[in-house]
Short mmCIF file of C-alpha atoms and ligand atoms in Angstrom, two decimals:
data_model
loop_
_atom_site.label_atom_id
_atom_site.label_comp_id
_atom_site.label_asym_id
_atom_site.label_seq_id
_atom_site.Cartn_x
_atom_site.Cartn_y
_atom_site.Cartn_z
CA MET A 1 -106.85 20.41 -10.58
CA LYS A 2 -107.24 20.31 -6.70
CA ILE A 3 -105.31 22.28 -4.37
CA LYS A 4 -105.41 22.20 -0.76
CA ASN A 5 -106.42 25.79 0.78
CA THR A 6 -105.23 26.96 4.09
CA LEU A 7 -108.01 29.03 4.69
CA SER A 8 -110.58 26.28 4.07
CA GLY A 9 -108.39 23.68 5.49
CA LYS A 10 -109.84 21.56 2.49
CA LEU A 11 -108.81 20.04 -0.75
CA GLU A 12 -110.43 22.21 -3.26
CA GLU A 13 -111.56 22.25 -7.12
CA PHE A 14 -109.14 25.48 -8.69
CA VAL A 15 -111.35 27.73 -10.34
CA PRO A 16 -109.64 31.02 -11.13
CA LEU A 17 -111.16 34.42 -11.24
CA SER A 18 -110.60 34.62 -14.92
CA ASP A 19 -108.19 33.12 -17.40
CA THR A 20 -105.04 35.09 -15.83
CA VAL A 21 -104.36 33.46 -12.32
CA GLY A 22 -102.71 35.99 -9.97
CA ILE A 23 -100.21 34.63 -7.89
CA TYR A 24 -98.28 36.70 -4.92
CA VAL A 25 -95.70 34.77 -2.98
CA CYS A 26 -93.97 36.28 -0.23
CA GLY A 27 -90.31 37.27 -1.14
CA LEU A 28 -87.09 37.90 0.75
CA THR A 29 -86.06 40.49 3.37
CA VAL A 30 -82.73 41.58 1.87
CA TYR A 31 -79.93 41.41 4.72
CA ASP A 32 -77.93 38.38 4.09
CA ARG A 33 -77.56 35.46 1.85
CA ILE A 34 -80.13 33.10 1.17
CA HIS A 35 -80.40 29.65 2.62
CA LEU A 36 -81.87 26.13 2.02
CA GLY A 37 -84.83 27.19 3.97
CA HIS A 38 -85.59 29.88 1.07
CA LEU A 39 -85.39 27.42 -1.48
CA ARG A 40 -87.40 25.25 0.36
CA SER A 41 -90.48 27.82 -0.55
CA PHE A 42 -89.07 29.57 -3.65
CA ILE A 43 -88.77 26.09 -5.54
CA PRO A 44 -92.15 24.85 -4.93
CA PHE A 45 -93.97 28.33 -6.22
CA ASP A 46 -91.52 28.14 -9.68
CA LEU A 47 -92.92 24.30 -10.16
CA ILE A 48 -96.61 25.79 -9.44
CA VAL A 49 -96.53 29.02 -11.94
CA ARG A 50 -94.63 26.51 -14.36
CA TYR A 51 -97.80 23.89 -13.81
CA LEU A 52 -100.10 26.48 -14.32
CA ARG A 53 -98.89 27.71 -17.31
CA LYS A 54 -98.50 24.60 -19.02
CA LYS A 55 -102.12 23.86 -18.22
CA GLY A 56 -103.26 26.87 -20.46
CA TYR A 57 -103.42 29.77 -17.70
CA LYS A 58 -101.82 32.85 -17.97
CA VAL A 59 -100.06 33.59 -14.81
CA LYS A 60 -99.07 36.52 -13.22
CA TYR A 61 -96.32 35.90 -11.00
CA VAL A 62 -95.39 38.54 -8.07
CA ARG A 63 -92.89 38.00 -5.58
CA ASN A 64 -91.64 41.11 -3.23
CA PHE A 65 -88.43 41.97 -1.81
CA THR A 66 -88.72 43.37 1.65
CA ASP A 67 -86.08 46.10 1.64
CA ILE A 68 -86.78 48.30 4.34
CA ASP A 69 -87.01 46.41 8.24
CA ASP A 70 -85.52 46.29 11.38
CA LYS A 71 -83.25 43.50 10.43
CA ILE A 72 -81.79 45.64 7.28
CA ILE A 73 -81.27 48.40 9.81
CA ASP A 74 -79.58 46.38 12.34
CA ARG A 75 -77.29 45.11 9.60
CA ALA A 76 -76.65 48.63 8.07
CA LYS A 77 -75.53 49.66 11.49
CA ARG A 78 -73.12 46.71 11.81
CA GLU A 79 -71.45 47.21 8.17
CA GLY A 80 -71.30 50.58 8.82
CA ILE A 81 -73.41 51.52 5.38
CA SER A 82 -76.95 52.61 4.69
CA PRO A 83 -80.06 50.45 5.04
CA PHE A 84 -80.27 51.73 1.23
CA ASP A 85 -77.25 50.18 0.23
CA ILE A 86 -77.99 46.83 2.52
CA ALA A 87 -80.77 46.06 0.65
CA GLU A 88 -78.99 46.87 -2.87
CA LYS A 89 -76.42 44.76 -1.75
CA TYR A 90 -78.20 41.67 -0.71
CA ILE A 91 -80.41 42.04 -3.50
CA LYS A 92 -77.81 41.55 -5.95
CA PHE A 93 -76.50 38.66 -3.92
CA PHE A 94 -79.85 37.11 -4.23
CA GLU A 95 -79.96 37.45 -7.78
CA GLU A 96 -76.39 35.62 -7.85
CA ASP A 97 -77.59 33.01 -5.59
CA ILE A 98 -80.60 31.92 -7.28
CA LYS A 99 -79.45 32.02 -10.69
CA PRO A 100 -77.85 28.49 -10.70
CA PHE A 101 -81.54 27.20 -9.85
CA GLU A 102 -82.69 27.90 -13.16
CA LEU A 103 -86.17 29.16 -11.56
CA LEU A 104 -88.45 31.41 -13.36
CA LYS A 105 -88.18 35.01 -12.90
CA PRO A 106 -91.60 36.44 -11.37
CA ASP A 107 -93.05 39.13 -13.63
CA PHE A 108 -93.05 41.56 -11.14
CA GLU A 109 -90.54 41.91 -8.18
CA PRO A 110 -91.80 44.79 -6.36
CA ARG A 111 -89.75 46.73 -3.26
CA VAL A 112 -91.40 48.31 -0.48
CA THR A 113 -89.39 51.26 -0.82
CA ASP A 114 -90.88 52.06 -4.31
CA HIS A 115 -94.15 51.66 -3.13
CA ILE A 116 -94.51 54.01 -0.24
CA PRO A 117 -97.48 55.99 -1.62
CA GLU A 118 -99.82 53.08 -2.28
CA ILE A 119 -98.85 52.06 1.37
CA ILE A 120 -100.00 55.12 2.67
CA ASN A 121 -103.17 55.22 0.49
CA LEU A 122 -104.02 52.20 2.20
CA ILE A 123 -103.59 52.73 5.65
CA GLU A 124 -105.47 55.85 5.05
CA LYS A 125 -108.43 53.65 4.04
CA ILE A 126 -108.22 51.53 6.80
CA ILE A 127 -108.20 54.30 9.04
CA GLU A 128 -111.31 55.75 7.45
CA ASN A 129 -113.01 52.38 7.92
CA SER A 130 -112.10 52.91 11.49
CA ARG A 131 -110.22 49.43 11.70
CA ALA A 132 -107.11 51.24 12.70
CA TYR A 133 -105.98 54.15 14.71
CA VAL A 134 -103.16 56.42 15.48
CA SER A 135 -101.06 56.24 18.48
CA ASP A 136 -97.95 58.66 18.95
CA GLY A 137 -96.91 58.72 15.25
CA ASP A 138 -97.58 54.92 14.86
CA VAL A 139 -100.20 53.34 13.20
CA TYR A 140 -102.21 50.18 14.61
CA PHE A 141 -104.69 47.83 13.12
CA ASP A 142 -107.54 47.37 15.80
CA VAL A 143 -107.89 43.61 15.87
CA GLU A 144 -110.96 43.97 18.01
CA LYS A 145 -112.79 45.39 14.96
CA PHE A 146 -112.11 42.42 12.65
CA PRO A 147 -114.03 39.83 14.12
CA ASP A 148 -112.92 37.52 11.29
CA TYR A 149 -109.26 37.66 12.80
CA GLY A 150 -107.55 34.31 12.94
CA LYS A 151 -109.79 32.75 10.16
CA LEU A 152 -106.49 31.49 8.06
CA SER A 153 -104.25 30.40 11.19
CA LYS A 154 -107.51 28.84 13.20
CA MET A 155 -105.74 29.99 16.39
CA SER A 156 -106.89 31.10 19.68
CA LYS A 157 -106.26 34.49 20.84
CA GLU A 158 -104.63 32.79 23.93
CA ASN A 159 -102.43 31.11 21.30
CA MET A 160 -101.76 34.08 19.34
CA LEU A 161 -100.81 35.86 22.35
CA SER A 162 -98.01 33.73 23.42
CA GLY A 163 -96.62 33.61 19.46
CA ALA A 164 -93.25 34.79 19.42
CA ARG A 165 -93.62 37.26 16.83
CA VAL A 166 -96.37 39.39 18.72
CA GLU A 167 -94.82 42.74 19.37
CA ILE A 168 -95.19 44.34 23.04
CA SER A 169 -95.80 48.19 23.17
CA GLU A 170 -97.67 50.24 25.40
CA LYS A 171 -98.88 52.53 22.28
CA LYS A 172 -101.29 49.75 21.60
CA LYS A 173 -104.94 49.41 22.75
CA ASN A 174 -104.70 45.50 22.63
CA PRO A 175 -101.56 43.33 22.61
CA LEU A 176 -102.67 41.67 19.25
CA ASP A 177 -102.99 45.19 17.36
CA PHE A 178 -99.99 45.29 15.06
CA ALA A 179 -98.20 48.39 13.62
CA LEU A 180 -99.30 49.72 9.97
CA TRP A 181 -96.84 52.63 10.36
CA LYS A 182 -93.89 52.98 12.95
CA ALA A 183 -92.53 56.47 13.71
CA ARG A 184 -88.80 57.40 13.00
CA LYS A 185 -87.30 56.63 16.39
CA GLU A 186 -83.19 57.02 14.96
CA ASP A 187 -81.82 59.00 12.44
CA ILE A 188 -80.39 56.30 10.75
CA GLU A 189 -83.94 54.89 10.12
CA PRO A 190 -85.00 55.76 6.44
CA ALA A 191 -88.38 57.62 6.91
CA TRP A 192 -91.18 58.90 4.77
CA ARG A 193 -93.74 61.70 5.40
CA ALA A 194 -97.12 60.55 6.02
CA PRO A 195 -100.22 62.51 7.33
CA TRP A 196 -99.30 60.45 11.04
CA GLY A 197 -95.71 62.08 10.90
CA GLU A 198 -92.43 60.65 9.69
CA GLY A 199 -91.74 57.06 9.55
CA ARG A 200 -91.82 53.68 7.47
CA PRO A 201 -94.28 51.12 6.71
CA GLY A 202 -94.83 47.92 9.53
CA TRP A 203 -93.78 44.71 7.75
CA HIS A 204 -97.17 43.31 7.08
CA ILE A 205 -98.84 46.23 5.05
CA GLU A 206 -96.19 46.07 2.15
CA CYS A 207 -97.92 42.69 0.93
CA SER A 208 -101.20 43.89 1.04
CA ALA A 209 -100.39 47.09 -1.03
CA MET A 210 -98.16 45.11 -3.57
CA SER A 211 -100.43 42.22 -4.10
CA MET A 212 -103.44 44.54 -4.94
CA LYS A 213 -101.57 46.83 -6.93
CA TYR A 214 -100.35 44.37 -9.51
CA LEU A 215 -103.24 41.79 -8.94
CA GLY A 216 -106.39 43.67 -8.11
CA GLU A 217 -108.43 43.57 -4.44
CA THR A 218 -108.92 40.16 -4.93
CA PHE A 219 -106.93 37.32 -6.47
CA ASP A 220 -106.20 34.24 -6.91
CA ILE A 221 -103.48 32.40 -5.10
CA HIS A 222 -101.05 33.69 -2.06
CA GLY A 223 -98.21 31.80 -1.20
CA GLY A 224 -95.10 31.60 1.38
CA GLY A 225 -93.70 29.39 4.06
CA GLN A 226 -95.69 27.94 6.58
CA ASP A 227 -94.10 30.32 9.64
CA LEU A 228 -95.92 33.24 7.74
CA ILE A 229 -99.23 32.09 8.24
CA PHE A 230 -99.10 33.80 11.87
CA PRO A 231 -99.10 36.67 12.30
CA HIS A 232 -98.02 37.84 8.80
CA HIS A 233 -100.66 35.94 6.42
CA GLU A 234 -103.33 36.70 9.06
CA ASN A 235 -102.48 40.26 9.40
CA GLU A 236 -102.62 40.41 5.82
CA ILE A 237 -106.10 39.56 5.37
CA ALA A 238 -107.18 41.75 8.36
CA GLN A 239 -105.88 44.77 6.77
CA SER A 240 -106.63 44.15 3.03
CA GLU A 241 -110.35 43.00 3.72
CA SER A 242 -110.92 46.01 6.26
CA ALA A 243 -109.61 48.47 3.34
CA THR A 244 -111.65 47.41 0.58
CA GLY A 245 -114.52 44.86 1.99
CA LYS A 246 -113.85 42.22 -0.34
CA GLN A 247 -112.40 38.94 -0.07
CA PHE A 248 -108.39 39.45 -0.48
CA VAL A 249 -107.14 35.81 -1.57
CA ARG A 250 -109.24 32.96 -2.69
CA TYR A 251 -106.52 30.10 -2.22
CA TRP A 252 -103.81 30.01 0.50
CA LEU A 253 -100.68 28.11 -0.35
CA HIS A 254 -98.06 27.28 2.48
CA THR A 255 -94.84 25.32 2.10
CA GLY A 256 -93.83 22.83 4.94
CA TYR A 257 -90.63 23.48 7.33
CA LEU A 258 -87.11 22.63 6.36
CA THR A 259 -85.43 21.20 9.62
CA ILE A 260 -82.19 19.71 10.55
CA ALA A 261 -81.97 16.81 12.98
CA GLY A 262 -85.65 17.98 13.85
CA GLU A 263 -84.69 21.62 14.24
CA LYS A 264 -85.67 24.56 12.25
CA MET A 265 -83.16 26.32 10.31
CA SER A 266 -82.08 29.57 11.77
CA LYS A 267 -79.55 31.79 12.55
CA SER A 268 -79.62 31.22 16.42
CA LEU A 269 -79.12 27.43 16.21
CA GLY A 270 -76.25 28.01 13.85
CA ASN A 271 -77.61 25.61 11.56
CA VAL A 272 -78.16 27.83 8.16
CA LEU A 273 -76.82 26.20 5.14
CA GLN A 274 -76.40 29.46 2.78
CA VAL A 275 -76.18 28.76 -1.00
CA PRO A 276 -72.76 29.38 -1.60
CA GLU A 277 -71.69 26.31 0.66
CA LEU A 278 -74.33 24.47 -0.48
CA ILE A 279 -73.30 24.58 -4.23
CA ARG A 280 -70.37 24.04 -3.30
CA GLN A 281 -71.43 20.77 -2.00
CA TYR A 282 -74.11 19.62 -4.37
CA HIS A 283 -75.18 20.72 -7.86
CA PRO A 284 -78.35 22.81 -8.02
CA GLU A 285 -80.43 19.96 -9.62
CA VAL A 286 -79.76 17.77 -6.71
CA ILE A 287 -80.92 20.37 -4.29
CA LYS A 288 -84.04 20.90 -6.23
CA PHE A 289 -84.62 17.11 -6.72
CA PHE A 290 -84.48 17.01 -2.97
CA ILE A 291 -87.09 19.58 -2.20
CA LEU A 292 -89.18 18.41 -5.23
CA LYS A 293 -89.29 14.70 -4.03
CA ALA A 294 -91.19 16.00 -1.05
CA HIS A 295 -94.93 17.58 -1.14
CA TYR A 296 -94.75 20.98 -1.01
CA ARG A 297 -96.93 21.29 1.87
CA SER A 298 -94.78 18.31 3.74
CA PRO A 299 -92.24 19.05 6.31
CA VAL A 300 -88.79 18.23 4.92
CA GLU A 301 -85.96 16.83 7.03
CA PHE A 302 -82.36 17.85 5.31
CA SER A 303 -79.01 15.43 6.21
CA SER A 304 -76.15 15.12 3.91
CA GLU A 305 -76.74 11.30 3.94
CA LEU A 306 -80.32 11.92 2.72
CA ILE A 307 -79.20 14.44 0.13
CA ARG A 308 -76.05 12.34 -0.83
CA SER A 309 -78.67 9.48 -1.74
CA ASP A 310 -80.33 11.62 -4.02
CA GLU A 311 -77.44 12.60 -6.05
CA LYS A 312 -76.59 9.17 -6.62
CA THR A 313 -79.96 8.48 -7.92
CA LEU A 314 -79.80 11.32 -10.14
CA ILE A 315 -76.26 10.50 -11.20
CA ASN A 316 -77.57 6.70 -11.77
CA PHE A 317 -80.46 7.95 -13.87
CA TYR A 318 -78.51 10.50 -16.16
CA TYR A 319 -75.94 8.24 -16.62
CA THR A 320 -77.88 5.42 -17.97
CA ILE A 321 -79.68 7.55 -20.06
CA GLU A 322 -76.71 9.40 -21.60
CA PHE A 323 -75.32 6.06 -22.25
CA GLU A 324 -78.10 4.64 -24.02
CA VAL A 325 -78.66 7.71 -26.09
CA GLU A 326 -75.12 7.18 -27.18
CA ARG A 327 -75.22 3.56 -27.85
CA LEU A 328 -78.47 3.80 -29.83
CA GLY A 329 -77.07 6.91 -31.60
CA ILE A 330 -80.26 8.93 -31.01
CA ARG A 331 -79.57 12.56 -32.51
CA SER A 332 -82.75 14.02 -32.51
CA LEU A 333 -86.45 13.65 -30.82
CA GLU A 334 -88.33 15.34 -33.53
CA GLY A 335 -91.72 14.15 -34.21
CA VAL A 336 -91.31 11.94 -31.12
CA LYS A 337 -94.34 12.28 -28.94
CA PRO A 338 -94.40 11.57 -25.05
CA SER A 339 -95.33 8.21 -23.89
CA SER A 340 -99.57 9.24 -23.41
CA GLN A 341 -99.51 6.86 -20.48
CA ALA A 342 -96.52 8.03 -18.65
CA LEU A 343 -97.66 11.73 -19.31
CA SER A 344 -101.40 11.16 -17.69
CA LYS A 345 -100.12 9.60 -14.69
CA PHE A 346 -97.63 12.63 -14.33
CA GLU A 347 -100.68 15.19 -14.74
CA ASP A 348 -102.81 13.22 -12.27
CA ALA A 349 -100.33 13.64 -9.78
CA LEU A 350 -99.78 17.37 -10.20
CA ASP A 351 -103.40 17.66 -10.49
CA ASP A 352 -103.86 16.43 -7.02
CA ASP A 353 -102.34 19.29 -5.12
CA PHE A 354 -99.23 19.47 -7.05
CA ASN A 355 -98.08 16.11 -5.96
CA THR A 356 -94.42 16.27 -6.86
CA PRO A 357 -93.40 12.91 -4.84
CA GLU A 358 -96.10 11.15 -7.08
CA ALA A 359 -95.46 12.75 -10.30
CA ILE A 360 -91.11 11.68 -9.92
CA SER A 361 -92.14 8.61 -9.10
CA THR A 362 -93.94 8.35 -12.19
CA VAL A 363 -90.73 9.03 -13.87
CA PHE A 364 -88.72 6.51 -11.96
CA SER A 365 -91.29 3.41 -12.78
CA PHE A 366 -91.31 4.46 -16.46
CA PHE A 367 -87.65 4.59 -16.38
CA ASP A 368 -87.69 0.88 -14.47
CA GLU A 369 -90.10 -0.67 -17.10
CA LEU A 370 -87.95 0.98 -20.11
CA LYS A 371 -84.96 -0.99 -18.66
CA LYS A 372 -86.43 -3.94 -18.64
CA SER A 373 -88.30 -3.59 -22.06
CA GLY A 374 -85.19 -2.36 -23.98
CA SER A 375 -87.41 -1.34 -26.73
CA ARG A 376 -85.87 1.92 -28.80
CA ASP A 377 -89.37 3.51 -29.52
CA LYS A 378 -90.46 3.17 -26.05
CA PHE A 379 -87.29 4.97 -25.03
CA LEU A 380 -87.78 7.65 -27.39
CA GLU A 381 -91.02 8.53 -26.06
CA PHE A 382 -89.60 8.50 -22.41
CA LEU A 383 -87.04 11.05 -23.69
CA SER A 384 -89.76 13.39 -25.28
CA PHE A 385 -91.48 12.43 -21.90
CA LEU A 386 -88.71 14.06 -19.78
CA SER A 387 -88.74 17.12 -21.75
CA TYR A 388 -92.07 17.58 -20.82
CA VAL A 389 -91.23 16.66 -17.03
CA HIS A 390 -88.43 19.12 -17.41
CA ASP A 391 -90.65 22.15 -18.59
CA ILE A 392 -92.61 21.69 -15.48
CA LEU A 393 -90.58 20.46 -12.78
CA GLY A 394 -86.92 22.05 -14.07
CA ILE A 395 -85.42 18.55 -13.25
CA PHE A 396 -84.39 15.49 -15.42
CA GLY A 397 -83.87 17.51 -18.65
CA LYS A 398 -79.80 17.94 -18.46
CA ILE A 399 -79.45 15.41 -21.47
CA PRO A 400 -77.51 16.50 -24.30
CA VAL A 401 -80.31 15.29 -26.92
CA LEU A 402 -83.19 17.40 -25.01
CA SER A 403 -81.11 20.74 -24.29
CA GLY A 404 -77.98 20.60 -25.26
CA LYS A 405 -76.67 20.29 -21.49
CA SER A 406 -75.23 17.33 -19.60
CA PHE A 407 -76.01 16.83 -16.06
CA ILE A 408 -73.19 14.33 -15.62
CA GLU A 409 -70.69 16.64 -17.24
CA GLU A 410 -71.67 19.72 -15.24
CA GLU A 411 -71.34 17.68 -12.32
CA VAL A 412 -68.04 16.16 -13.27
CA MET A 413 -66.76 19.85 -14.03
CA ARG A 414 -68.28 20.95 -10.84
CA ARG A 415 -66.30 18.49 -9.04
CA CYS A 416 -63.07 19.51 -10.60
CA SER A 417 -63.42 23.20 -9.80
CA VAL A 418 -64.19 22.21 -6.10
CA LYS A 419 -60.75 20.32 -5.94
CA LYS A 420 -59.19 23.13 -8.33
CA VAL A 421 -58.36 20.83 -11.30
CA SER A 422 -59.19 21.91 -14.75
CA TYR A 423 -61.27 19.82 -16.88
CA GLU A 424 -58.21 19.77 -18.99
CA GLN A 425 -55.92 18.43 -16.61
CA LEU A 426 -58.75 15.55 -15.77
CA CYS A 427 -59.06 14.78 -19.49
CA LYS A 428 -55.03 14.28 -19.77
CA LEU A 429 -55.15 12.28 -16.61
CA VAL A 430 -57.89 9.75 -18.17
CA GLU A 431 -56.06 9.68 -21.39
CA LYS A 432 -52.75 8.97 -19.52
CA ARG A 433 -54.44 6.29 -17.48
CA ASP A 434 -55.68 4.56 -21.11
CA GLU A 435 -52.22 4.70 -22.45
CA LEU A 436 -50.83 2.97 -19.36
CA ARG A 437 -53.63 0.19 -19.42
CA ARG A 438 -52.68 -0.26 -23.13
CA GLN A 439 -49.23 -0.71 -22.28
CA GLY A 440 -50.11 -3.21 -19.54
CA LYS A 441 -48.91 -0.98 -17.00
CA TYR A 442 -52.06 -1.57 -14.67
CA ARG A 443 -50.41 -0.89 -11.38
CA GLU A 444 -49.59 2.89 -12.54
CA ALA A 445 -53.00 3.05 -14.41
CA ASP A 446 -54.86 2.51 -11.01
CA GLU A 447 -52.60 4.85 -9.30
CA ILE A 448 -54.22 7.57 -11.83
CA ARG A 449 -57.82 5.80 -10.96
CA LYS A 450 -57.26 6.41 -7.31
CA LYS A 451 -56.37 10.14 -8.05
CA LEU A 452 -59.19 10.73 -10.06
CA LEU A 453 -61.49 9.14 -7.05
CA GLU A 454 -60.04 11.74 -4.70
CA ILE A 455 -61.61 14.52 -7.30
CA GLY A 456 -64.89 12.59 -6.65
CA ILE A 457 -64.64 11.03 -10.23
CA TYR A 458 -64.86 7.34 -11.29
CA ILE A 459 -63.55 5.89 -14.54
CA GLN A 460 -66.05 3.06 -16.01
CA ASP A 461 -64.55 1.21 -19.01
CA THR A 462 -67.18 0.56 -21.61
CA VAL A 463 -67.92 -0.30 -25.15
CA LEU A 464 -68.27 2.94 -25.87
CA GLY A 465 -64.59 3.96 -24.05
CA ALA A 466 -63.93 5.18 -20.68
CA ARG A 467 -66.44 7.19 -19.18
CA LYS A 468 -66.27 9.86 -16.67
CA ILE A 469 -68.89 9.24 -13.91
CA PRO A 470 -69.09 11.40 -10.60
CA ALA A 471 -68.22 8.94 -7.95
ZN1 ZN B 501 -95.38 38.91 2.58
#
């Protein structure tokens, strides 16, 4: 298996340190609801963990919560509650928001405020090794003392300085130095006692402390969004390697940007699509499909036209399969092996730096072949293949014979609930339409058809009866 490593900039053979792969993904700063940009990072890492496990590796998967930060403190001031309550509140929202996407729960979800002693310990080591200095209650990392600074981002010092996230402070020796510890300034700021005075950790140090606690001083994979390469991950390397004298992370993986009309999704631009609104508009699997269709490293451009077209593709796919399963009377897949040809193409794609667009196109090309061949045995093999695909991508498995779930039915119900129509009301409308047609009252039946279309549901009359399809 080959993985593109941001550190070397090359495609490298993946050789883990041991049979247990350690993976740390930078999680969420909990001060607001999550949006599509977060999913753009969390969904690919879910696939990566699933695939590594499918390949037989044991995987220790860690994703943190940043529960103390300037943004949390600002939010606390605005909402008039404590920063701890803000963090608690938005962790609960996160859990609610992420649930419909059916992602794996990490093995550890450490919070910064539960790891203050580990953080203080790590800062002490860095100071002992003369790579950090205390300045008026703050502690700064001394970038000049770490000659490898910039090895991940490969940025020149000039470019680093012009970066938006370099904080200006008179307490620093060098403008690129970054805070490991921040002295308390206001009463509302939570603070802990440390050898340098009361304060709280700087942002970057938490990920070094928590990743090394759960995965060891050197571990296999560290991931996050591309925007974290500099300064966050560059700083994680500098402080971790300064503390231990060892390589920190072996493979760095970064997910590409998500843009809307060419612009990054951000609050200041007012183009943030938060999850509650997103899932009102689209089935969670449509969103996953939209994201996984792009390579994890590629930029993804979002538009409602693009995602609607993916929705259509998914509806056609599922509808055709469900119809065939019923028409052929397939009730179980016991003893059916997945098509080996499809399987090996699919795995080849994922072995090549988790190439999901290629893996997904394998699914569709076998699906197209199947439609031409019409063979029942091949269809069974395809269904069994989909079950395997679903274990890894977390999509294409909502077919009753595979999982007891139906994408089509879920989508019909989702549309009903958005339009505040109950499923019973919908079924009654369909029955009434059937009745009117039997009586030859086509004009009235057509009125009902139009009504159903307003809910977003199309009625198809088939040899198996009237079927409800998301229009
Ligand atoms: Zn981090």
